[in-house]
Amino acid sequence: MTEPITLDTEPAQQAALAWRDYGDQVRAHGQNHHLTLDELRATVGDAYSPYVDAKQAELRARQAAYARAAAIAHGHAQRLSNTATIFETTDDDAAVRMNALLADGPEFPGTQSIRPVSNNTVSDEEAQLNVENMDRIAKSDLPGAGMQF
């Protein structure tokens, strides 16, 4: 593999901006009412005050629902932005590690190797056999062989 591994953050930043804009639009749309409650009261009169009260509750619920949808969009934008930031801060380190694994395989210095870990669920002999089997699998021609465990 001759191409360097990079993590492209530009699409994530663009998507985060789009989600932020969408959240702002949703919030603005939820606050836009065709007729204010005072205008509605003046239009229909006191005889329809139960209707106006119900309409007021409906408008509050509608505005709250739009605010929740906007908060979800803004949260998604924040997660995308955080992901892009993580990619930017860890891109070089991750690329070096991935390139080392792809170029030199699991024997490259600094990469993790298979080692037994005792958690008192298997004997040391069983753990050693597991390690030997995993080494055999890693060195075989099977699909997925050479993967880190």
Tab-separated table of N, CA and C in Angstrom:
chain	number	residue	atom	x	y	z
A	1	MET	N	0.830	-1.179	0.000
A	1	MET	CA	0.000	0.000	0.000
A	1	MET	C	0.871	1.237	0.000
A	2	THR	N	0.755	2.031	-1.031
A	2	THR	CA	1.592	3.217	-1.108
A	2	THR	C	0.856	4.484	-0.686
A	3	GLU	N	-0.466	4.457	-0.686
A	3	GLU	CA	-1.225	5.645	-0.309
A	3	GLU	C	-1.246	5.791	1.208
A	4	PRO	N	-1.022	6.995	1.708
A	4	PRO	CA	-1.089	7.179	3.162
A	4	PRO	C	-2.537	7.110	3.635
A	5	ILE	N	-2.711	6.649	4.853
A	5	ILE	CA	-4.045	6.591	5.438
A	5	ILE	C	-4.333	7.930	6.092
A	6	THR	N	-5.445	8.537	5.717
A	6	THR	CA	-5.843	9.797	6.341
A	6	THR	C	-7.322	9.724	6.685
A	7	LEU	N	-7.702	10.508	7.641
A	7	LEU	CA	-9.094	10.608	8.040
A	7	LEU	C	-9.581	11.985	7.607
A	8	ASP	N	-10.487	12.021	6.638
A	8	ASP	CA	-10.945	13.284	6.066
A	8	ASP	C	-12.007	13.902	6.968
A	9	THR	N	-11.715	15.066	7.512
A	9	THR	CA	-12.637	15.721	8.442
A	9	THR	C	-13.545	16.736	7.763
A	10	GLU	N	-13.237	17.113	6.546
A	10	GLU	CA	-14.030	18.137	5.865
A	10	GLU	C	-15.501	17.726	5.697
A	11	PRO	N	-15.803	16.496	5.247
A	11	PRO	CA	-17.223	16.116	5.138
A	11	PRO	C	-17.944	16.139	6.487
A	12	ALA	N	-17.261	15.738	7.541
A	12	ALA	CA	-17.890	15.767	8.868
A	12	ALA	C	-18.179	17.198	9.301
A	13	GLN	N	-17.255	18.115	9.020
A	13	GLN	CA	-17.480	19.519	9.374
A	13	GLN	C	-18.640	20.107	8.561
A	14	GLN	N	-18.709	19.758	7.279
A	14	GLN	CA	-19.798	20.251	6.436
A	14	GLN	C	-21.140	19.694	6.900
A	15	ALA	N	-21.156	18.412	7.249
A	15	ALA	CA	-22.395	17.802	7.741
A	15	ALA	C	-22.809	18.425	9.070
A	16	ALA	N	-21.856	18.706	9.939
A	16	ALA	CA	-22.169	19.343	11.225
A	16	ALA	C	-22.792	20.717	10.995
A	17	LEU	N	-22.237	21.470	10.063
A	17	LEU	CA	-22.785	22.795	9.749
A	17	LEU	C	-24.204	22.675	9.183
A	18	ALA	N	-24.410	21.686	8.317
A	18	ALA	CA	-25.745	21.483	7.737
A	18	ALA	C	-26.757	21.111	8.825
A	19	TRP	N	-26.368	20.239	9.758
A	19	TRP	CA	-27.280	19.866	10.848
A	19	TRP	C	-27.567	21.059	11.755
A	20	ARG	N	-26.548	21.900	12.012
A	20	ARG	CA	-26.779	23.100	12.830
A	20	ARG	C	-27.780	24.036	12.149
A	21	ASP	N	-27.580	24.250	10.843
A	21	ASP	CA	-28.500	25.106	10.086
A	21	ASP	C	-29.919	24.535	10.109
A	22	TYR	N	-30.023	23.224	9.921
A	22	TYR	CA	-31.333	22.575	9.950
A	22	TYR	C	-31.996	22.762	11.315
A	23	GLY	N	-31.237	22.585	12.391
A	23	GLY	CA	-31.777	22.784	13.737
A	23	GLY	C	-32.263	24.202	13.943
A	24	ASP	N	-31.505	25.173	13.430
A	24	ASP	CA	-31.923	26.576	13.538
A	24	ASP	C	-33.219	26.826	12.760
A	25	GLN	N	-33.319	26.222	11.571
A	25	GLN	CA	-34.528	26.386	10.760
A	25	GLN	C	-35.746	25.765	11.443
A	26	VAL	N	-35.550	24.586	12.029
A	26	VAL	CA	-36.654	23.914	12.723
A	26	VAL	C	-37.113	24.748	13.911
A	27	ARG	N	-36.162	25.246	14.691
A	27	ARG	CA	-36.516	26.073	15.852
A	27	ARG	C	-37.276	27.330	15.408
A	28	ALA	N	-36.795	27.995	14.357
A	28	ALA	CA	-37.459	29.204	13.860
A	28	ALA	C	-38.863	28.886	13.348
A	29	HIS	N	-39.001	27.757	12.662
A	29	HIS	CA	-40.315	27.375	12.142
A	29	HIS	C	-41.289	27.095	13.287
A	30	GLY	N	-40.803	26.496	14.355
A	30	GLY	CA	-41.656	26.201	15.502
A	30	GLY	C	-42.104	27.440	16.248
A	31	GLN	N	-41.361	28.518	16.125
A	31	GLN	CA	-41.727	29.755	16.811
A	31	GLN	C	-42.594	30.663	15.945
A	32	ASN	N	-42.765	30.286	14.697
A	32	ASN	CA	-43.558	31.087	13.771
A	32	ASN	C	-45.025	30.659	13.862
A	33	HIS	N	-45.892	31.572	14.255
A	33	HIS	CA	-47.324	31.293	14.341
A	33	HIS	C	-48.044	32.187	13.340
A	34	HIS	N	-49.028	31.622	12.666
A	34	HIS	CA	-49.764	32.390	11.657
A	34	HIS	C	-50.596	33.500	12.299
A	35	LEU	N	-51.056	33.228	13.497
A	35	LEU	CA	-51.933	34.162	14.177
A	35	LEU	C	-51.580	34.142	15.658
A	36	THR	N	-51.338	35.294	16.247
A	36	THR	CA	-51.043	35.323	17.681
A	36	THR	C	-52.326	35.030	18.454
A	37	LEU	N	-52.167	34.651	19.707
A	37	LEU	CA	-53.342	34.346	20.522
A	37	LEU	C	-54.225	35.572	20.727
A	38	ASP	N	-53.618	36.732	20.847
A	38	ASP	CA	-54.404	37.965	20.990
A	38	ASP	C	-55.220	38.236	19.726
A	39	GLU	N	-54.614	38.015	18.568
A	39	GLU	CA	-55.340	38.197	17.309
A	39	GLU	C	-56.468	37.176	17.187
A	40	LEU	N	-56.199	35.946	17.631
A	40	LEU	CA	-57.221	34.904	17.590
A	40	LEU	C	-58.391	35.258	18.507
A	41	ARG	N	-58.086	35.727	19.723
A	41	ARG	CA	-59.146	36.145	20.664
A	41	ARG	C	-59.985	37.285	20.067
A	42	ALA	N	-59.296	38.240	19.463
A	42	ALA	CA	-60.009	39.376	18.862
A	42	ALA	C	-60.874	38.925	17.692
A	43	THR	N	-60.403	37.908	16.965
A	43	THR	CA	-61.132	37.433	15.795
A	43	THR	C	-62.379	36.640	16.186
A	44	VAL	N	-62.244	35.713	17.148
A	44	VAL	CA	-63.359	34.811	17.460
A	44	VAL	C	-64.219	35.291	18.622
A	45	GLY	N	-63.702	36.171	19.448
A	45	GLY	CA	-64.486	36.714	20.556
A	45	GLY	C	-64.434	35.839	21.796
A	46	ASP	N	-65.090	36.325	22.846
A	46	ASP	CA	-65.076	35.625	24.132
A	46	ASP	C	-65.878	34.331	24.116
A	47	ALA	N	-66.800	34.208	23.200
A	47	ALA	CA	-67.628	33.000	23.141
A	47	ALA	C	-66.779	31.756	22.873
A	48	TYR	N	-65.657	31.940	22.232
A	48	TYR	CA	-64.796	30.808	21.879
A	48	TYR	C	-63.545	30.734	22.759
A	49	SER	N	-63.623	31.233	23.972
A	49	SER	CA	-62.445	31.211	24.850
A	49	SER	C	-61.947	29.792	25.138
A	50	PRO	N	-62.833	28.756	25.262
A	50	PRO	CA	-62.284	27.396	25.419
A	50	PRO	C	-61.444	26.972	24.207
A	51	TYR	N	-61.884	27.383	23.005
A	51	TYR	CA	-61.113	27.080	21.798
A	51	TYR	C	-59.762	27.791	21.837
A	52	VAL	N	-59.753	29.038	22.240
A	52	VAL	CA	-58.511	29.815	22.314
A	52	VAL	C	-57.572	29.192	23.341
A	53	ASP	N	-58.115	28.745	24.486
A	53	ASP	CA	-57.283	28.086	25.503
A	53	ASP	C	-56.683	26.787	24.962
A	54	ALA	N	-57.497	26.015	24.243
A	54	ALA	CA	-57.001	24.770	23.645
A	54	ALA	C	-55.942	25.067	22.588
A	55	LYS	N	-56.187	26.124	21.824
A	55	LYS	CA	-55.215	26.512	20.791
A	55	LYS	C	-53.903	26.955	21.431
A	56	GLN	N	-53.990	27.643	22.570
A	56	GLN	CA	-52.784	28.069	23.274
A	56	GLN	C	-51.981	26.854	23.748
A	57	ALA	N	-52.664	25.848	24.285
A	57	ALA	CA	-51.981	24.622	24.719
A	57	ALA	C	-51.363	23.902	23.520
A	58	GLU	N	-52.094	23.887	22.411
A	58	GLU	CA	-51.577	23.253	21.195
A	58	GLU	C	-50.319	23.964	20.697
A	59	LEU	N	-50.348	25.297	20.710
A	59	LEU	CA	-49.192	26.063	20.244
A	59	LEU	C	-47.980	25.841	21.146
A	60	ARG	N	-48.218	25.762	22.469
A	60	ARG	CA	-47.102	25.485	23.386
A	60	ARG	C	-46.510	24.103	23.117
A	61	ALA	N	-47.385	23.107	22.934
A	61	ALA	CA	-46.910	21.747	22.654
A	61	ALA	C	-46.168	21.696	21.321
A	62	ARG	N	-46.700	22.398	20.331
A	62	ARG	CA	-46.054	22.439	19.012
A	62	ARG	C	-44.676	23.075	19.110
A	63	GLN	N	-44.599	24.191	19.815
A	63	GLN	CA	-43.319	24.878	19.967
A	63	GLN	C	-42.321	23.999	20.721
A	64	ALA	N	-42.780	23.281	21.738
A	64	ALA	CA	-41.898	22.383	22.493
A	64	ALA	C	-41.411	21.229	21.614
A	65	ALA	N	-42.302	20.699	20.761
A	65	ALA	CA	-41.906	19.605	19.867
A	65	ALA	C	-40.851	20.074	18.866
A	66	TYR	N	-41.047	21.258	18.310
A	66	TYR	CA	-40.045	21.801	17.392
A	66	TYR	C	-38.728	22.073	18.117
A	67	ALA	N	-38.802	22.528	19.359
A	67	ALA	CA	-37.577	22.769	20.135
A	67	ALA	C	-36.840	21.458	20.386
A	68	ARG	N	-37.590	20.374	20.662
A	68	ARG	CA	-36.946	19.060	20.854
A	68	ARG	C	-36.284	18.590	19.561
A	69	ALA	N	-36.985	18.745	18.437
A	69	ALA	CA	-36.409	18.341	17.148
A	69	ALA	C	-35.162	19.164	16.837
A	70	ALA	N	-35.202	20.449	17.140
A	70	ALA	CA	-34.030	21.307	16.917
A	70	ALA	C	-32.884	20.887	17.825
A	71	ALA	N	-33.194	20.527	19.072
A	71	ALA	CA	-32.150	20.086	20.000
A	71	ALA	C	-31.507	18.785	19.525
A	72	ILE	N	-32.306	17.888	18.958
A	72	ILE	CA	-31.757	16.638	18.413
A	72	ILE	C	-30.814	16.951	17.250
A	73	ALA	N	-31.228	17.849	16.356
A	73	ALA	CA	-30.374	18.229	15.217
A	73	ALA	C	-29.095	18.896	15.699
A	74	HIS	N	-29.210	19.799	16.679
A	74	HIS	CA	-28.013	20.458	17.214
A	74	HIS	C	-27.106	19.452	17.914
A	75	GLY	N	-27.696	18.477	18.616
A	75	GLY	CA	-26.891	17.433	19.259
A	75	GLY	C	-26.143	16.597	18.237
A	76	HIS	N	-26.828	16.263	17.135
A	76	HIS	CA	-26.172	15.494	16.074
A	76	HIS	C	-25.024	16.298	15.467
A	77	ALA	N	-25.248	17.590	15.270
A	77	ALA	CA	-24.185	18.457	14.742
A	77	ALA	C	-22.999	18.488	15.701
A	78	GLN	N	-23.270	18.552	16.990
A	78	GLN	CA	-22.186	18.582	17.974
A	78	GLN	C	-21.397	17.276	17.962
A	79	ARG	N	-22.103	16.140	17.841
A	79	ARG	CA	-21.396	14.849	17.787
A	79	ARG	C	-20.523	14.757	16.534
A	80	LEU	N	-21.040	15.220	15.399
A	80	LEU	CA	-20.230	15.222	14.174
A	80	LEU	C	-19.011	16.124	14.328
A	81	SER	N	-19.206	17.272	14.925
A	81	SER	CA	-18.095	18.197	15.154
A	81	SER	C	-17.059	17.582	16.094
A	82	ASN	N	-17.538	16.916	17.142
A	82	ASN	CA	-16.618	16.243	18.068
A	82	ASN	C	-15.835	15.145	17.362
A	83	THR	N	-16.518	14.390	16.493
A	83	THR	CA	-15.843	13.330	15.745
A	83	THR	C	-14.756	13.919	14.855
A	84	ALA	N	-15.063	15.009	14.177
A	84	ALA	CA	-14.064	15.656	13.318
A	84	ALA	C	-12.881	16.136	14.145
A	85	THR	N	-13.149	16.684	15.315
A	85	THR	CA	-12.064	17.146	16.189
A	85	THR	C	-11.188	15.981	16.624
A	86	ILE	N	-11.821	14.876	16.980
A	86	ILE	CA	-11.050	13.689	17.375
A	86	ILE	C	-10.202	13.209	16.204
A	87	PHE	N	-10.799	13.179	14.995
A	87	PHE	CA	-10.030	12.769	13.820
A	87	PHE	C	-8.836	13.688	13.605
A	88	GLU	N	-9.051	14.989	13.746
A	88	GLU	CA	-7.958	15.939	13.521
A	88	GLU	C	-6.841	15.767	14.537
A	89	THR	N	-7.192	15.476	15.777
A	89	THR	CA	-6.159	15.376	16.812
A	89	THR	C	-5.469	14.029	16.817
A	90	THR	N	-6.129	13.003	16.297
A	90	THR	CA	-5.520	11.673	16.338
A	90	THR	C	-5.151	11.146	14.965
A	91	ASP	N	-5.347	11.936	13.931
A	91	ASP	CA	-5.119	11.485	12.563
A	91	ASP	C	-3.696	10.990	12.344
A	92	ASP	N	-2.716	11.779	12.716
A	92	ASP	CA	-1.326	11.401	12.455
A	92	ASP	C	-0.934	10.146	13.211
A	93	ASP	N	-1.273	10.091	14.485
A	93	ASP	CA	-0.922	8.933	15.303
A	93	ASP	C	-1.602	7.668	14.778
A	94	ALA	N	-2.893	7.774	14.458
A	94	ALA	CA	-3.624	6.614	13.953
A	94	ALA	C	-3.081	6.177	12.594
A	95	ALA	N	-2.761	7.120	11.738
A	95	ALA	CA	-2.236	6.774	10.416
A	95	ALA	C	-0.907	6.044	10.535
A	96	VAL	N	-0.042	6.487	11.443
A	96	VAL	CA	1.243	5.814	11.643
A	96	VAL	C	1.011	4.382	12.098
A	97	ARG	N	0.112	4.189	13.045
A	97	ARG	CA	-0.162	2.833	13.547
A	97	ARG	C	-0.770	1.939	12.475
A	98	MET	N	-1.753	2.478	11.725
A	98	MET	CA	-2.386	1.662	10.691
A	98	MET	C	-1.399	1.329	9.582
A	99	ASN	N	-0.611	2.299	9.160
A	99	ASN	CA	0.382	2.038	8.118
A	99	ASN	C	1.401	1.014	8.585
A	100	ALA	N	1.783	1.074	9.855
A	100	ALA	CA	2.738	0.103	10.384
A	100	ALA	C	2.150	-1.297	10.342
A	101	LEU	N	0.899	-1.434	10.707
A	101	LEU	CA	0.264	-2.751	10.673
A	101	LEU	C	0.122	-3.260	9.247
A	102	LEU	N	-0.274	-2.374	8.328
A	102	LEU	CA	-0.467	-2.801	6.947
A	102	LEU	C	0.857	-3.087	6.250
A	103	ALA	N	1.870	-2.308	6.546
A	103	ALA	CA	3.149	-2.465	5.860
A	103	ALA	C	3.974	-3.610	6.427
A	104	ASP	N	4.010	-3.712	7.731
A	104	ASP	CA	4.935	-4.651	8.343
A	104	ASP	C	4.278	-5.816	9.054
A	105	GLY	N	2.984	-5.844	9.158
A	105	GLY	CA	2.302	-6.962	9.791
A	105	GLY	C	2.388	-6.918	11.303
A	106	PRO	N	1.892	-7.955	11.944
A	106	PRO	CA	1.797	-7.954	13.398
A	106	PRO	C	3.133	-8.052	14.108
A	107	GLU	N	4.210	-8.363	13.384
A	107	GLU	CA	5.509	-8.505	14.041
A	107	GLU	C	6.217	-7.162	14.205
A	108	PHE	N	5.662	-6.094	13.656
A	108	PHE	CA	6.299	-4.785	13.714
A	108	PHE	C	6.427	-4.311	15.155
A	109	PRO	N	7.591	-3.794	15.540
A	109	PRO	CA	7.760	-3.332	16.919
A	109	PRO	C	6.757	-2.235	17.266
A	110	GLY	N	6.211	-2.328	18.446
A	110	GLY	CA	5.274	-1.322	18.910
A	110	GLY	C	3.824	-1.710	18.738
A	111	THR	N	3.557	-2.785	17.980
A	111	THR	CA	2.168	-3.214	17.851
A	111	THR	C	1.875	-4.256	18.913
A	112	GLN	N	0.609	-4.457	19.163
A	112	GLN	CA	0.199	-5.429	20.175
A	112	GLN	C	0.460	-6.837	19.657
A	113	SER	N	0.886	-7.697	20.522
A	113	SER	CA	1.034	-9.097	20.149
A	113	SER	C	0.074	-9.918	20.997
A	114	ILE	N	-0.095	-11.158	20.610
A	114	ILE	CA	-0.982	-12.043	21.360
A	114	ILE	C	-0.246	-12.520	22.602
A	115	ARG	N	-0.860	-12.337	23.744
A	115	ARG	CA	-0.230	-12.783	24.980
A	115	ARG	C	-1.307	-13.320	25.913
A	116	PRO	N	-0.968	-14.319	26.703
A	116	PRO	CA	-1.962	-14.882	27.610
A	116	PRO	C	-2.247	-13.924	28.767
A	117	VAL	N	-3.504	-13.861	29.126
A	117	VAL	CA	-3.907	-13.067	30.281
A	117	VAL	C	-4.667	-13.993	31.208
A	118	SER	N	-4.222	-14.107	32.421
A	118	SER	CA	-4.866	-15.005	33.366
A	118	SER	C	-5.973	-14.272	34.102
A	119	ASN	N	-7.171	-14.805	33.992
A	119	ASN	CA	-8.285	-14.274	34.767
A	119	ASN	C	-8.913	-15.375	35.617
A	120	ASN	N	-8.150	-16.411	35.864
A	120	ASN	CA	-8.552	-17.549	36.696
A	120	ASN	C	-9.739	-18.315	36.131
A	121	THR	N	-10.016	-18.198	34.831
A	121	THR	CA	-11.092	-18.985	34.232
A	121	THR	C	-10.536	-20.172	33.457
A	122	VAL	N	-9.270	-20.102	33.066
A	122	VAL	CA	-8.616	-21.223	32.391
A	122	VAL	C	-7.260	-21.443	33.041
A	123	SER	N	-6.761	-22.645	32.885
A	123	SER	CA	-5.443	-22.933	33.446
A	123	SER	C	-4.367	-22.297	32.573
A	124	ASP	N	-3.168	-22.191	33.109
A	124	ASP	CA	-2.060	-21.631	32.335
A	124	ASP	C	-1.787	-22.469	31.097
A	125	GLU	N	-1.949	-23.784	31.229
A	125	GLU	CA	-1.724	-24.674	30.092
A	125	GLU	C	-2.750	-24.400	28.987
A	126	GLU	N	-4.029	-24.234	29.365
A	126	GLU	CA	-5.063	-23.926	28.381
A	126	GLU	C	-4.817	-22.565	27.731
A	127	ALA	N	-4.390	-21.605	28.517
A	127	ALA	CA	-4.092	-20.282	27.973
A	127	ALA	C	-2.957	-20.365	26.967
A	128	GLN	N	-1.930	-21.140	27.273
A	128	GLN	CA	-0.804	-21.295	26.362
A	128	GLN	C	-1.243	-21.979	25.068
A	129	LEU	N	-2.106	-22.999	25.178
A	129	LEU	CA	-2.625	-23.661	23.981
A	129	LEU	C	-3.445	-22.682	23.130
A	130	ASN	N	-4.245	-21.843	23.787
A	130	ASN	CA	-5.024	-20.839	23.053
A	130	ASN	C	-4.110	-19.881	22.299
A	131	VAL	N	-3.037	-19.452	22.946
A	131	VAL	CA	-2.090	-18.544	22.305
A	131	VAL	C	-1.438	-19.218	21.108
A	132	GLU	N	-1.036	-20.467	21.271
A	132	GLU	CA	-0.413	-21.189	20.160
A	132	GLU	C	-1.388	-21.343	18.998
A	133	ASN	N	-2.640	-21.656	19.305
A	133	ASN	CA	-3.647	-21.782	18.244
A	133	ASN	C	-3.879	-20.449	17.536
A	134	MET	N	-3.945	-19.370	18.293
A	134	MET	CA	-4.141	-18.057	17.677
A	134	MET	C	-2.942	-17.673	16.820
A	135	ASP	N	-1.734	-18.026	17.255
A	135	ASP	CA	-0.546	-17.769	16.437
A	135	ASP	C	-0.615	-18.551	15.137
A	136	ARG	N	-1.029	-19.829	15.219
A	136	ARG	CA	-1.157	-20.654	14.022
A	136	ARG	C	-2.175	-20.045	13.054
A	137	ILE	N	-3.303	-19.602	13.592
A	137	ILE	CA	-4.337	-18.998	12.745
A	137	ILE	C	-3.811	-17.717	12.109
A	138	ALA	N	-3.112	-16.903	12.884
A	138	ALA	CA	-2.598	-15.632	12.372
A	138	ALA	C	-1.596	-15.838	11.249
A	139	LYS	N	-0.870	-16.939	11.276
A	139	LYS	CA	0.161	-17.195	10.261
A	139	LYS	C	-0.363	-18.025	9.101
A	140	SER	N	-1.628	-18.448	9.151
A	140	SER	CA	-2.176	-19.294	8.093
A	140	SER	C	-2.656	-18.443	6.925
A	141	ASP	N	-3.121	-19.115	5.878
A	141	ASP	CA	-3.626	-18.437	4.689
A	141	ASP	C	-5.141	-18.269	4.725
A	142	LEU	N	-5.751	-18.431	5.872
A	142	LEU	CA	-7.198	-18.303	5.985
A	142	LEU	C	-7.621	-16.847	5.816
A	143	PRO	N	-8.843	-16.618	5.325
A	143	PRO	CA	-9.334	-15.235	5.245
A	143	PRO	C	-9.362	-14.614	6.637
A	144	GLY	N	-8.856	-13.409	6.748
A	144	GLY	CA	-8.826	-12.731	8.033
A	144	GLY	C	-7.627	-13.095	8.871
A	145	ALA	N	-6.764	-13.953	8.359
A	145	ALA	CA	-5.581	-14.338	9.125
A	145	ALA	C	-4.664	-13.137	9.266
A	146	GLY	N	-3.969	-13.073	10.358
A	146	GLY	CA	-3.055	-11.974	10.606
A	146	GLY	C	-3.707	-10.826	11.351
A	147	MET	N	-4.993	-10.969	11.658
A	147	MET	CA	-5.682	-9.912	12.407
A	147	MET	C	-5.193	-9.922	13.845
A	148	GLN	N	-5.222	-8.770	14.466
A	148	GLN	CA	-4.836	-8.670	15.872
A	148	GLN	C	-6.000	-9.116	16.735
A	149	PHE	N	-5.721	-9.882	17.748
A	149	PHE	CA	-6.763	-10.343	18.668
A	149	PHE	C	-6.679	-9.558	19.939
